[in-house]
Short mmCIF file of C-alpha atoms in Angstrom, two decimals:
data_model
loop_
_atom_site.label_atom_id
_atom_site.label_comp_id
_atom_site.label_asym_id
_atom_site.label_seq_id
_atom_site.Cartn_x
_atom_site.Cartn_y
_atom_site.Cartn_z
CA MET A 25 0.00 0.00 0.00
CA THR A 26 1.36 3.44 -0.82
CA THR A 27 1.95 5.81 2.07
CA PRO A 28 -1.38 6.90 3.51
CA PRO A 29 -1.93 10.66 3.12
CA TYR A 30 -2.24 11.49 6.81
CA PHE A 31 0.67 9.32 7.74
CA VAL A 32 3.57 10.91 9.61
CA GLU A 33 6.82 9.42 10.82
CA ALA A 34 7.15 8.82 14.52
CA PRO A 35 9.82 10.93 16.21
CA ALA A 36 13.21 9.25 16.63
CA SER A 37 12.86 9.56 20.40
CA LEU A 38 9.89 7.20 20.54
CA LEU A 39 11.62 3.85 20.14
CA PRO A 40 14.30 4.42 22.81
CA ALA A 41 11.63 5.74 25.19
CA VAL A 42 9.52 2.63 24.68
CA LEU A 43 12.48 0.30 25.17
CA GLU A 44 13.41 2.04 28.39
CA ALA A 45 9.86 1.95 29.64
CA VAL A 46 9.61 -1.83 29.18
CA GLY A 47 13.11 -2.58 30.42
CA LEU A 48 14.61 -3.50 27.08
CA ALA A 49 17.17 -0.73 27.06
CA ASP A 50 20.35 -1.08 29.00
CA ARG A 51 22.74 1.60 30.13
CA TYR A 52 26.42 1.41 30.72
CA ILE A 53 29.19 3.07 32.65
CA VAL A 54 32.95 2.95 32.31
CA ARG A 55 34.89 1.91 35.41
CA ASP A 56 38.46 1.01 36.25
CA SER A 57 39.57 -2.52 37.01
CA ALA A 58 42.72 -4.50 37.61
CA VAL A 59 42.91 -5.03 33.87
CA GLY A 60 42.05 -1.53 32.75
CA PRO A 61 38.80 0.30 32.05
CA VAL A 62 35.68 -1.80 31.54
CA PHE A 63 32.20 -1.12 30.18
CA VAL A 64 29.59 -2.33 32.66
CA ALA A 65 26.06 -2.54 31.27
CA TYR A 66 22.89 -2.95 33.32
CA ASN A 67 19.12 -2.70 33.28
CA ARG A 68 16.40 -2.98 35.88
CA ASN A 69 17.05 -6.73 36.23
CA GLY A 70 20.67 -6.21 37.09
CA ILE A 71 24.09 -6.10 35.48
CA SER A 72 24.00 -7.52 32.00
CA ALA A 73 27.55 -7.29 30.66
CA CYS A 74 31.15 -6.44 31.44
CA VAL A 75 33.52 -5.81 28.57
CA LEU A 76 37.16 -4.79 28.53
CA ALA A 77 37.33 -1.30 27.04
CA SER A 78 40.76 -1.95 25.57
CA THR A 79 39.35 -4.63 23.27
CA THR A 80 36.73 -2.42 21.67
CA ASP A 81 35.75 1.19 21.15
CA GLU A 82 32.43 2.48 22.43
CA ALA A 83 30.68 2.34 19.08
CA SER A 84 31.65 -1.30 18.56
CA PHE A 85 30.66 -2.14 22.11
CA VAL A 86 27.20 -0.64 21.57
CA ALA A 87 26.79 -2.47 18.27
CA SER A 88 27.97 -5.85 19.53
CA PHE A 89 25.84 -5.51 22.66
CA ALA A 90 22.76 -5.00 20.50
CA ALA A 91 23.71 -7.98 18.35
CA ARG A 92 24.35 -10.22 21.34
CA PHE A 93 21.41 -9.30 23.55
CA GLY A 94 18.81 -7.88 21.17
CA ARG A 95 18.61 -4.73 23.29
CA SER A 96 20.00 -1.26 22.91
CA VAL A 97 22.54 0.21 25.31
CA ARG A 98 23.58 3.79 25.90
CA LEU A 99 25.93 5.63 28.21
CA ASP A 100 24.31 6.46 31.52
CA PRO A 101 24.73 10.19 32.16
CA ALA A 102 23.66 9.86 35.81
CA PRO A 103 24.27 6.38 37.21
CA PRO A 104 23.04 5.74 40.76
CA ALA A 105 25.98 6.45 43.08
CA ALA A 106 25.33 3.47 45.37
CA MET A 107 25.33 1.07 42.46
CA VAL A 108 28.55 2.53 41.05
CA ALA A 109 30.18 2.15 44.47
CA ARG A 110 29.13 -1.50 44.65
CA ILE A 111 30.46 -2.18 41.17
CA ASP A 112 33.78 -0.54 42.07
CA ARG A 113 34.03 -2.64 45.22
CA ALA A 114 33.32 -5.79 43.28
CA LEU A 115 35.93 -4.85 40.68
CA THR A 116 38.57 -4.69 43.41
CA GLY A 117 37.68 -8.21 44.47
CA HIS A 118 35.49 -7.50 47.47
CA ARG A 119 32.47 -9.70 47.99
CA THR A 120 29.61 -7.37 47.14
CA PRO A 121 25.91 -8.04 46.67
CA LEU A 122 25.11 -7.39 43.05
CA ARG A 123 22.15 -8.35 40.91
CA PHE A 124 22.80 -9.84 37.51
CA ASP A 125 20.59 -10.09 34.46
CA LEU A 126 21.20 -13.67 33.36
CA ARG A 127 18.15 -14.05 31.13
CA PRO A 128 20.20 -15.14 28.10
CA VAL A 129 22.03 -17.79 30.13
CA SER A 130 20.85 -21.39 30.28
CA GLU A 131 19.77 -22.98 33.53
CA PHE A 132 22.99 -24.96 33.65
CA GLY A 133 24.99 -21.80 32.94
CA ARG A 134 23.26 -19.96 35.74
CA ALA A 135 24.10 -22.74 38.19
CA VAL A 136 27.72 -22.55 37.08
CA LEU A 137 27.87 -18.78 37.44
CA ALA A 138 26.10 -18.76 40.80
CA LYS A 139 28.60 -21.27 42.15
CA THR A 140 31.49 -19.28 40.65
CA ALA A 141 30.30 -16.18 42.46
CA GLU A 142 30.81 -18.05 45.74
CA ILE A 143 34.54 -18.39 45.26
CA PRO A 144 36.21 -15.84 47.54
CA ALA A 145 38.72 -13.36 46.17
CA GLY A 146 42.25 -14.62 46.71
CA GLU A 147 41.22 -18.22 46.07
CA VAL A 148 40.70 -20.41 43.03
CA ARG A 149 38.85 -23.65 42.34
CA PRO A 150 39.08 -26.19 39.55
CA TYR A 151 36.40 -26.62 36.86
CA GLY A 152 35.73 -30.06 38.33
CA TRP A 153 34.85 -28.50 41.68
CA ILE A 154 32.15 -26.36 40.07
CA ALA A 155 30.78 -29.40 38.28
CA ALA A 156 30.66 -31.49 41.45
CA GLU A 157 29.15 -28.71 43.54
CA ILE A 158 26.25 -28.21 41.13
CA GLY A 159 25.57 -31.92 41.07
CA ARG A 160 27.01 -32.57 37.59
CA PRO A 161 30.41 -34.10 38.38
CA ARG A 162 30.89 -35.39 34.83
CA ALA A 163 30.09 -32.08 33.14
CA VAL A 164 33.56 -30.59 33.54
CA ARG A 165 33.87 -29.59 29.90
CA ALA A 166 30.41 -28.06 29.87
CA VAL A 167 31.40 -26.01 32.90
CA GLY A 168 34.35 -24.67 30.94
CA THR A 169 32.08 -23.75 28.03
CA ALA A 170 29.57 -22.07 30.33
CA LEU A 171 32.32 -20.02 31.95
CA GLY A 172 33.59 -19.03 28.54
CA ARG A 173 30.13 -17.66 27.84
CA ASN A 174 29.95 -15.69 31.08
CA PRO A 175 28.43 -12.39 29.99
CA ILE A 176 29.79 -10.62 33.07
CA PRO A 177 33.48 -11.48 33.58
CA LEU A 178 35.26 -9.84 36.50
CA LEU A 179 32.00 -9.23 38.32
CA ILE A 180 31.11 -12.91 38.14
CA PRO A 181 34.61 -14.13 38.90
CA CYS A 182 35.21 -16.81 36.29
CA HIS A 183 38.87 -15.83 36.54
CA ARG A 184 38.91 -17.73 39.85
CA VAL A 185 38.25 -21.03 38.09
CA VAL A 186 41.30 -22.90 36.92
CA ARG A 187 42.10 -26.15 35.23
CA THR A 188 41.64 -29.35 37.13
CA ASP A 189 45.37 -30.02 36.91
CA GLY A 190 45.91 -26.70 38.66
CA ARG A 191 47.15 -24.72 35.67
CA ILE A 192 45.65 -21.30 35.04
CA GLY A 193 43.50 -22.16 32.04
CA ASP A 194 41.50 -20.05 29.61
CA TYR A 195 39.87 -16.66 30.01
CA ALA A 196 37.57 -14.49 27.92
CA PHE A 197 39.93 -11.54 28.23
CA GLY A 198 42.98 -13.71 27.58
CA THR A 199 45.32 -15.61 29.89
CA PRO A 200 47.57 -12.61 30.68
CA ALA A 201 44.50 -10.74 31.91
CA LYS A 202 43.50 -13.73 34.04
CA ARG A 203 46.93 -13.78 35.62
CA ALA A 204 46.77 -10.03 36.20
CA VAL A 205 43.39 -10.15 37.91
CA LEU A 206 44.41 -13.10 40.06
CA SER A 207 47.61 -11.29 41.06
CA ALA A 208 45.65 -8.22 41.99
CA GLU A 209 43.51 -10.41 44.23
CA GLY A 210 46.52 -11.87 46.00
CA VAL A 211 46.80 -15.16 44.13
CA ASP A 212 50.26 -15.83 42.76
CA PRO A 213 49.73 -17.37 39.32
CA ASP A 214 53.32 -18.59 39.19
CA GLU A 215 52.83 -20.42 42.47
CA LEU A 216 49.70 -22.06 41.05
CA GLU A 217 51.69 -23.25 38.07
CA ARG A 218 54.47 -24.54 40.33
CA LEU A 219 52.02 -26.55 42.39
CA ALA A 220 50.48 -27.89 39.19
CA ALA A 221 53.88 -28.92 37.89
CA ARG A 222 54.49 -30.81 41.12
CA ARG A 223 51.00 -32.39 40.88
CA ILE A 224 49.95 -30.89 44.19
CA ARG A 225 46.19 -30.57 44.09
CA TYR A 226 45.43 -30.42 47.80
CA VAL A 227 47.24 -29.53 50.97
CA GLY A 228 46.43 -30.71 54.46
CA SER A 229 47.44 -30.10 58.03
CA ASN A 230 48.66 -33.11 59.94
CA THR A 231 47.48 -31.51 63.17
CA THR A 232 43.88 -30.93 62.17
CA LYS A 233 43.79 -33.75 59.58
CA VAL A 234 41.88 -31.46 57.31
CA PHE A 235 42.77 -31.05 53.62
CA CYS A 236 42.00 -28.06 51.38
CA HIS A 237 42.49 -26.52 47.98
CA PRO A 238 45.90 -24.82 48.16
CA THR A 239 44.44 -21.28 47.96
CA CYS A 240 41.86 -21.82 50.69
CA SER A 241 42.29 -19.29 53.49
CA ALA A 242 42.55 -22.20 55.95
CA ALA A 243 45.29 -23.82 53.90
CA LYS A 244 47.35 -20.66 53.92
CA ARG A 245 47.45 -20.82 57.71
CA ILE A 246 49.13 -24.25 57.76
CA THR A 247 52.75 -23.92 58.85
CA ASP A 248 55.43 -25.62 56.74
CA ARG A 249 56.10 -28.16 59.49
CA HIS A 250 52.57 -29.43 59.45
CA ARG A 251 51.83 -29.19 55.77
CA VAL A 252 51.14 -32.33 53.76
CA ALA A 253 50.62 -32.35 50.00
CA PHE A 254 48.30 -34.65 48.03
CA ALA A 255 47.95 -35.34 44.32
CA ALA A 256 44.39 -36.53 44.72
CA ALA A 257 41.51 -36.27 47.16
CA SER A 258 41.40 -40.04 47.40
CA ALA A 259 44.98 -40.07 48.67
CA ALA A 260 44.08 -37.56 51.36
CA VAL A 261 41.07 -39.56 52.45
CA GLU A 262 43.09 -42.76 52.54
CA SER A 263 45.62 -41.02 54.78
CA GLY A 264 42.90 -40.27 57.25
CA PHE A 265 42.25 -36.65 56.29
CA ARG A 266 38.82 -35.14 55.92
CA PRO A 267 37.78 -32.42 53.43
CA CYS A 268 37.73 -28.80 54.61
CA ARG A 269 34.22 -27.52 55.16
CA GLN A 270 35.03 -24.11 53.71
CA CYS A 271 36.54 -25.02 50.36
CA ARG A 272 34.98 -28.50 50.05
CA PRO A 273 37.44 -30.54 48.02
CA THR A 274 35.58 -33.01 45.85
CA VAL A 275 35.78 -36.54 47.14
CA THR A 276 33.11 -38.36 45.15
CA GLU A 277 34.29 -41.22 42.96
CA ASP A 278 32.95 -39.75 39.74
CA ALA A 279 34.82 -36.48 39.89
CA ALA A 280 38.32 -35.90 38.55
CA ALA A 281 40.41 -36.52 41.64
CA MET B 30 5.05 -7.86 4.23
CA THR B 31 2.82 -9.37 6.83
CA SER B 32 0.97 -7.05 9.15
CA ASN B 33 1.60 -9.54 11.92
CA ALA B 34 5.17 -9.49 13.15
CA PHE B 35 4.58 -12.62 15.15
CA ARG B 36 3.06 -14.86 12.51
CA ALA B 37 6.34 -16.10 11.11
CA ALA B 38 8.17 -16.25 14.40
CA GLY B 39 6.40 -18.99 16.35
CA VAL B 40 7.56 -17.31 19.52
CA LEU B 41 7.62 -19.30 22.71
CA ARG B 42 10.08 -18.17 25.33
CA GLY B 43 10.28 -14.78 27.01
CA VAL B 44 13.47 -13.91 25.17
CA ASP B 45 11.71 -14.35 21.83
CA VAL B 46 8.94 -11.98 22.81
CA ASP B 47 11.56 -9.35 23.52
CA ARG B 48 13.18 -9.67 20.13
CA ALA B 49 9.89 -9.77 18.25
CA PHE B 50 8.69 -6.77 20.22
CA LEU B 51 11.59 -4.65 18.96
CA ASP B 52 10.55 -5.45 15.40
CA LEU B 53 6.96 -4.76 16.26
CA VAL B 54 7.73 -1.26 17.51
CA ARG B 55 9.89 -0.47 14.49
CA THR B 56 7.24 -1.73 12.11
CA HIS B 57 4.23 -0.07 13.63
CA GLN B 58 5.42 3.03 15.43
CA ASP B 59 4.69 5.40 12.52
CA ALA B 60 1.13 4.15 12.14
CA VAL B 61 0.41 4.33 15.86
CA TYR B 62 1.93 7.79 16.10
CA SER B 63 0.02 9.00 13.05
CA ILE B 64 -3.30 7.88 14.48
CA ALA B 65 -2.53 9.54 17.80
CA LEU B 66 -1.37 12.75 16.17
CA ARG B 67 -4.37 13.03 13.88
CA TRP B 68 -6.67 12.44 16.83
CA THR B 69 -5.16 14.65 19.51
CA GLY B 70 -3.65 17.27 17.24
CA SER B 71 -0.63 17.59 19.51
CA ALA B 72 2.80 16.11 18.77
CA ALA B 73 3.64 15.90 22.47
CA ASP B 74 0.40 14.10 23.32
CA ALA B 75 0.79 11.81 20.34
CA GLU B 76 4.24 10.75 21.45
CA ASP B 77 3.06 10.10 25.00
CA ILE B 78 0.15 8.05 23.74
CA ALA B 79 2.29 6.10 21.30
CA GLN B 80 4.73 5.21 24.05
CA ASP B 81 1.86 4.13 26.26
CA VAL B 82 0.39 1.99 23.47
CA PHE B 83 3.60 0.02 23.08
CA VAL B 84 4.17 -0.39 26.81
CA ARG B 85 0.69 -1.85 27.15
CA ALA B 86 1.22 -4.01 24.11
CA TYR B 87 4.44 -5.37 25.58
CA ARG B 88 2.82 -6.24 28.89
CA ALA B 89 -0.10 -7.89 27.15
CA LEU B 90 2.16 -9.90 24.86
CA ARG B 91 4.18 -11.25 27.74
CA GLY B 92 0.96 -12.61 29.14
CA TYR B 93 -0.22 -14.25 25.93
CA ASP B 94 0.62 -17.85 25.16
CA ALA B 95 2.23 -18.74 21.85
CA LYS B 96 -1.02 -19.57 20.09
CA ARG B 97 -2.64 -16.31 21.07
CA ARG B 98 0.40 -14.38 19.88
CA GLU B 99 0.44 -16.20 16.60
CA ASP B 100 -3.23 -15.54 15.96
CA LEU B 101 -2.92 -11.90 16.84
CA LEU B 102 -3.78 -9.35 14.14
CA VAL B 103 -1.23 -6.82 15.22
CA ARG B 104 -2.26 -3.75 13.22
CA PRO B 105 -5.93 -3.70 14.22
CA TRP B 106 -4.95 -4.62 17.77
CA LEU B 107 -2.53 -1.72 18.12
CA ALA B 108 -4.99 0.65 16.41
CA THR B 109 -7.69 -0.25 18.92
CA ILE B 110 -5.36 0.35 21.84
CA THR B 111 -4.34 3.67 20.32
CA LEU B 112 -7.89 4.86 19.84
CA ASN B 113 -8.80 3.87 23.38
CA LEU B 114 -5.87 5.74 24.84
CA CYS B 115 -6.62 8.79 22.71
CA ARG B 116 -10.21 8.82 23.91
CA ASN B 117 -9.20 8.31 27.54
CA ARG B 118 -6.70 11.12 27.43
CA VAL B 119 -9.09 13.61 25.94
CA ARG B 120 -11.81 12.53 28.33
CA SER B 121 -9.63 12.77 31.42
CA SER B 122 -8.15 16.16 30.63
CA ASN B 123 -11.28 17.51 29.05
CA ARG B 124 -9.44 18.82 26.04
CA ARG B 125 -10.22 18.55 22.41
CA PRO B 126 -8.45 20.05 19.45
CA ARG B 127 -9.80 23.49 18.89
CA SER B 128 -10.49 25.08 15.57
CA VAL B 129 -7.60 27.20 14.52
CA PRO B 130 -7.42 29.60 11.64
CA LEU B 131 -5.38 28.21 8.82
CA ASP B 132 -2.81 30.94 9.28
CA ASN B 133 -1.45 28.94 12.23
CA SER B 134 -1.69 31.55 14.94
CA PRO B 135 -1.16 30.07 18.43
CA ASP B 136 -3.98 28.12 19.95
CA VAL B 137 -5.85 29.11 23.07
CA ALA B 138 -3.59 28.08 25.92
CA ASP B 139 -4.40 24.77 27.51
CA THR B 140 -4.27 25.46 31.23
CA SER B 141 -4.87 21.91 32.47
CA ARG B 142 -1.15 21.06 32.04
CA PRO B 143 1.96 23.09 32.71
CA SER B 144 3.46 24.29 29.45
CA PRO B 145 6.41 22.32 28.17
CA PRO B 146 9.41 24.41 27.08
CA ASP B 147 8.52 24.14 23.41
CA ALA B 148 4.83 24.77 23.98
CA ALA B 149 4.83 27.73 21.66
CA VAL B 150 6.11 25.58 18.83
CA THR B 151 3.56 22.84 19.54
CA ARG B 152 0.61 25.18 19.70
CA SER B 153 1.48 27.06 16.58
CA GLU B 154 1.74 23.79 14.71
CA PHE B 155 -1.54 22.45 16.00
CA ASP B 156 -2.48 19.82 13.51
CA ASP B 157 -5.05 21.07 11.02
CA VAL B 158 -5.98 17.59 9.90
CA ALA B 159 -6.73 16.58 13.48
CA VAL B 160 -8.85 19.65 13.94
CA ALA B 161 -10.85 18.95 10.81
CA LEU B 162 -11.25 15.28 11.70
CA SER B 163 -12.54 16.20 15.13
CA ARG B 164 -15.48 17.90 13.44
CA LEU B 165 -16.59 14.63 11.82
CA PRO B 166 -19.05 12.21 13.38
CA ASP B 167 -17.17 9.60 15.38
CA PRO B 168 -17.55 6.62 13.04
CA GLN B 169 -16.23 8.58 10.07
CA ARG B 170 -13.45 10.16 12.10
CA ARG B 171 -12.20 6.75 13.25
CA ALA B 172 -12.55 5.08 9.90
CA VAL B 173 -10.63 7.83 8.10
CA LEU B 174 -7.99 7.87 10.84
CA LEU B 175 -7.32 4.16 10.74
CA HIS B 176 -7.33 3.88 6.98
CA HIS B 177 -5.61 7.10 5.96
CA ALA B 178 -3.34 7.74 8.96
CA GLY B 179 -2.76 4.26 10.28
CA GLY B 180 -2.65 2.62 6.88
CA LEU B 181 -4.99 -0.20 7.86
CA THR B 182 -6.79 -1.98 5.07
CA TYR B 183 -10.58 -1.82 5.05
CA ALA B 184 -10.66 -5.35 6.40
CA GLU B 185 -8.35 -4.39 9.26
CA VAL B 186 -10.35 -1.25 10.01
CA ALA B 187 -13.45 -3.40 10.17
CA VAL B 188 -11.78 -5.69 12.73
CA ALA B 189 -10.47 -2.78 14.79
CA LEU B 190 -13.77 -0.93 14.86
CA GLN B 191 -15.95 -4.03 15.04
CA ARG B 192 -18.03 -2.87 12.09
CA PRO B 193 -18.80 -4.50 8.74
CA GLU B 194 -16.31 -3.78 6.02
CA GLY B 195 -18.92 -2.20 3.75
CA THR B 196 -19.93 0.22 6.47
CA VAL B 197 -16.33 1.12 7.10
CA LYS B 198 -15.73 1.87 3.42
CA ALA B 199 -18.77 4.09 3.34
CA ASP B 200 -17.60 5.90 6.48
CA VAL B 201 -14.22 6.58 4.92
CA HIS B 202 -15.73 7.98 1.77
CA ARG B 203 -18.22 10.14 3.62
CA GLY B 204 -15.51 11.34 5.93
CA LEU B 205 -13.26 12.36 3.07
CA HIS B 206 -16.15 14.12 1.39
CA ALA B 207 -16.74 16.16 4.55
CA LEU B 208 -13.04 16.92 4.84
CA ARG B 209 -12.98 18.51 1.40
CA THR B 210 -14.99 21.41 2.75
CA LEU B 211 -13.10 21.55 6.03
CA LEU B 212 -9.65 21.40 4.50
CA PRO B 213 -9.97 23.06 1.14
CA ALA B 214 -6.27 23.92 0.96
CA ARG B 215 -5.22 20.30 1.30
CA GLU B 216 -5.07 17.73 -1.43
CA LEU B 217 -7.19 14.87 -0.36
CA PRO B 218 -7.14 11.27 -1.49
CA ALA B 219 -9.60 10.35 -4.19
#
């Protein structure tokens, strides 16, 4: 049909206003992190994305956000101060209550990310630990994939998940960035690699007979004299040690030891 | 192109509604805005109403199951919502477009709302088509609006207005005939 005679074009401001009104428009801010400035996007459901500013310019970020999420995003001229403060705290590794918009993430992915968010700053856990904790001990590879798809790196700390053999592993922002963030949080990536090379997966105290992941805060308190190293949880259990209740080493048969 | 953005999509999950909704707004925003503008006569009011139409549409769609969404005739549905909101707005604020001389001098000030910063611009561009249409009997006004501002086919107008298609056609023709005297300076459709 040809254009109707009384037809007028809607103003350009209408579409963005509608999207905002129904919660389909996100906003973003630029904040500093251990790996440089990051774009943090959010909407009324929570934080929706975190992207390294050095990997993209703002125009590309806006375009790729729209392509990925099907929503528009624009710079927030007046972000709520309390929220910005919480984001900054989280970016320096402090445990901070934040809401996340995980609508595009699968149920499995959400379980993975929720568990990842429990890992304290200064500690790391293996992919296998995540899998076991969410009741899917065989799904180690799927855990890795889900973490690779984490829409909100840094704020959901997938950098604190390492390979089952103890090596650092992959990261959306690249392995050097993962090492940098871990360092900033007080984890020595070189030490992790050294332990991995020596096949030390767990450490225990022969006074308490408790064994932990090496980065567990309890493990760090074990003095050299009392420290025992294990290559597998089964070895620890056989030696009469029990798993730490804080960091919960995986002891089920199915899991990678 | 189909007037129903959802027909092809077979939408099911919440995420799909969101994506289809974006298309829906892009596709239909001009028509909805045109109807609102040619009813209220005010660009500011029309934009408010249009936004409201789509917000309501979104909320409704999220509540519909897949079948209902697929069967939805989007253009008449949106047009009906638009007309209802136009009527409600005018009723609640007791305003109607006033006759203005065709030399576009500013309208009588509307004192029921505080003036927006660009009020002078809005008033001086008070829509002459809307004014003329407001002088028509309701059935003709709506029929002309939906067909010639909203771009609905006669069949769609009939669905939106719940009137037989033949009646709707007659209303459009009579409405245009009346408009020729009210808007002599304008070229009207045949």
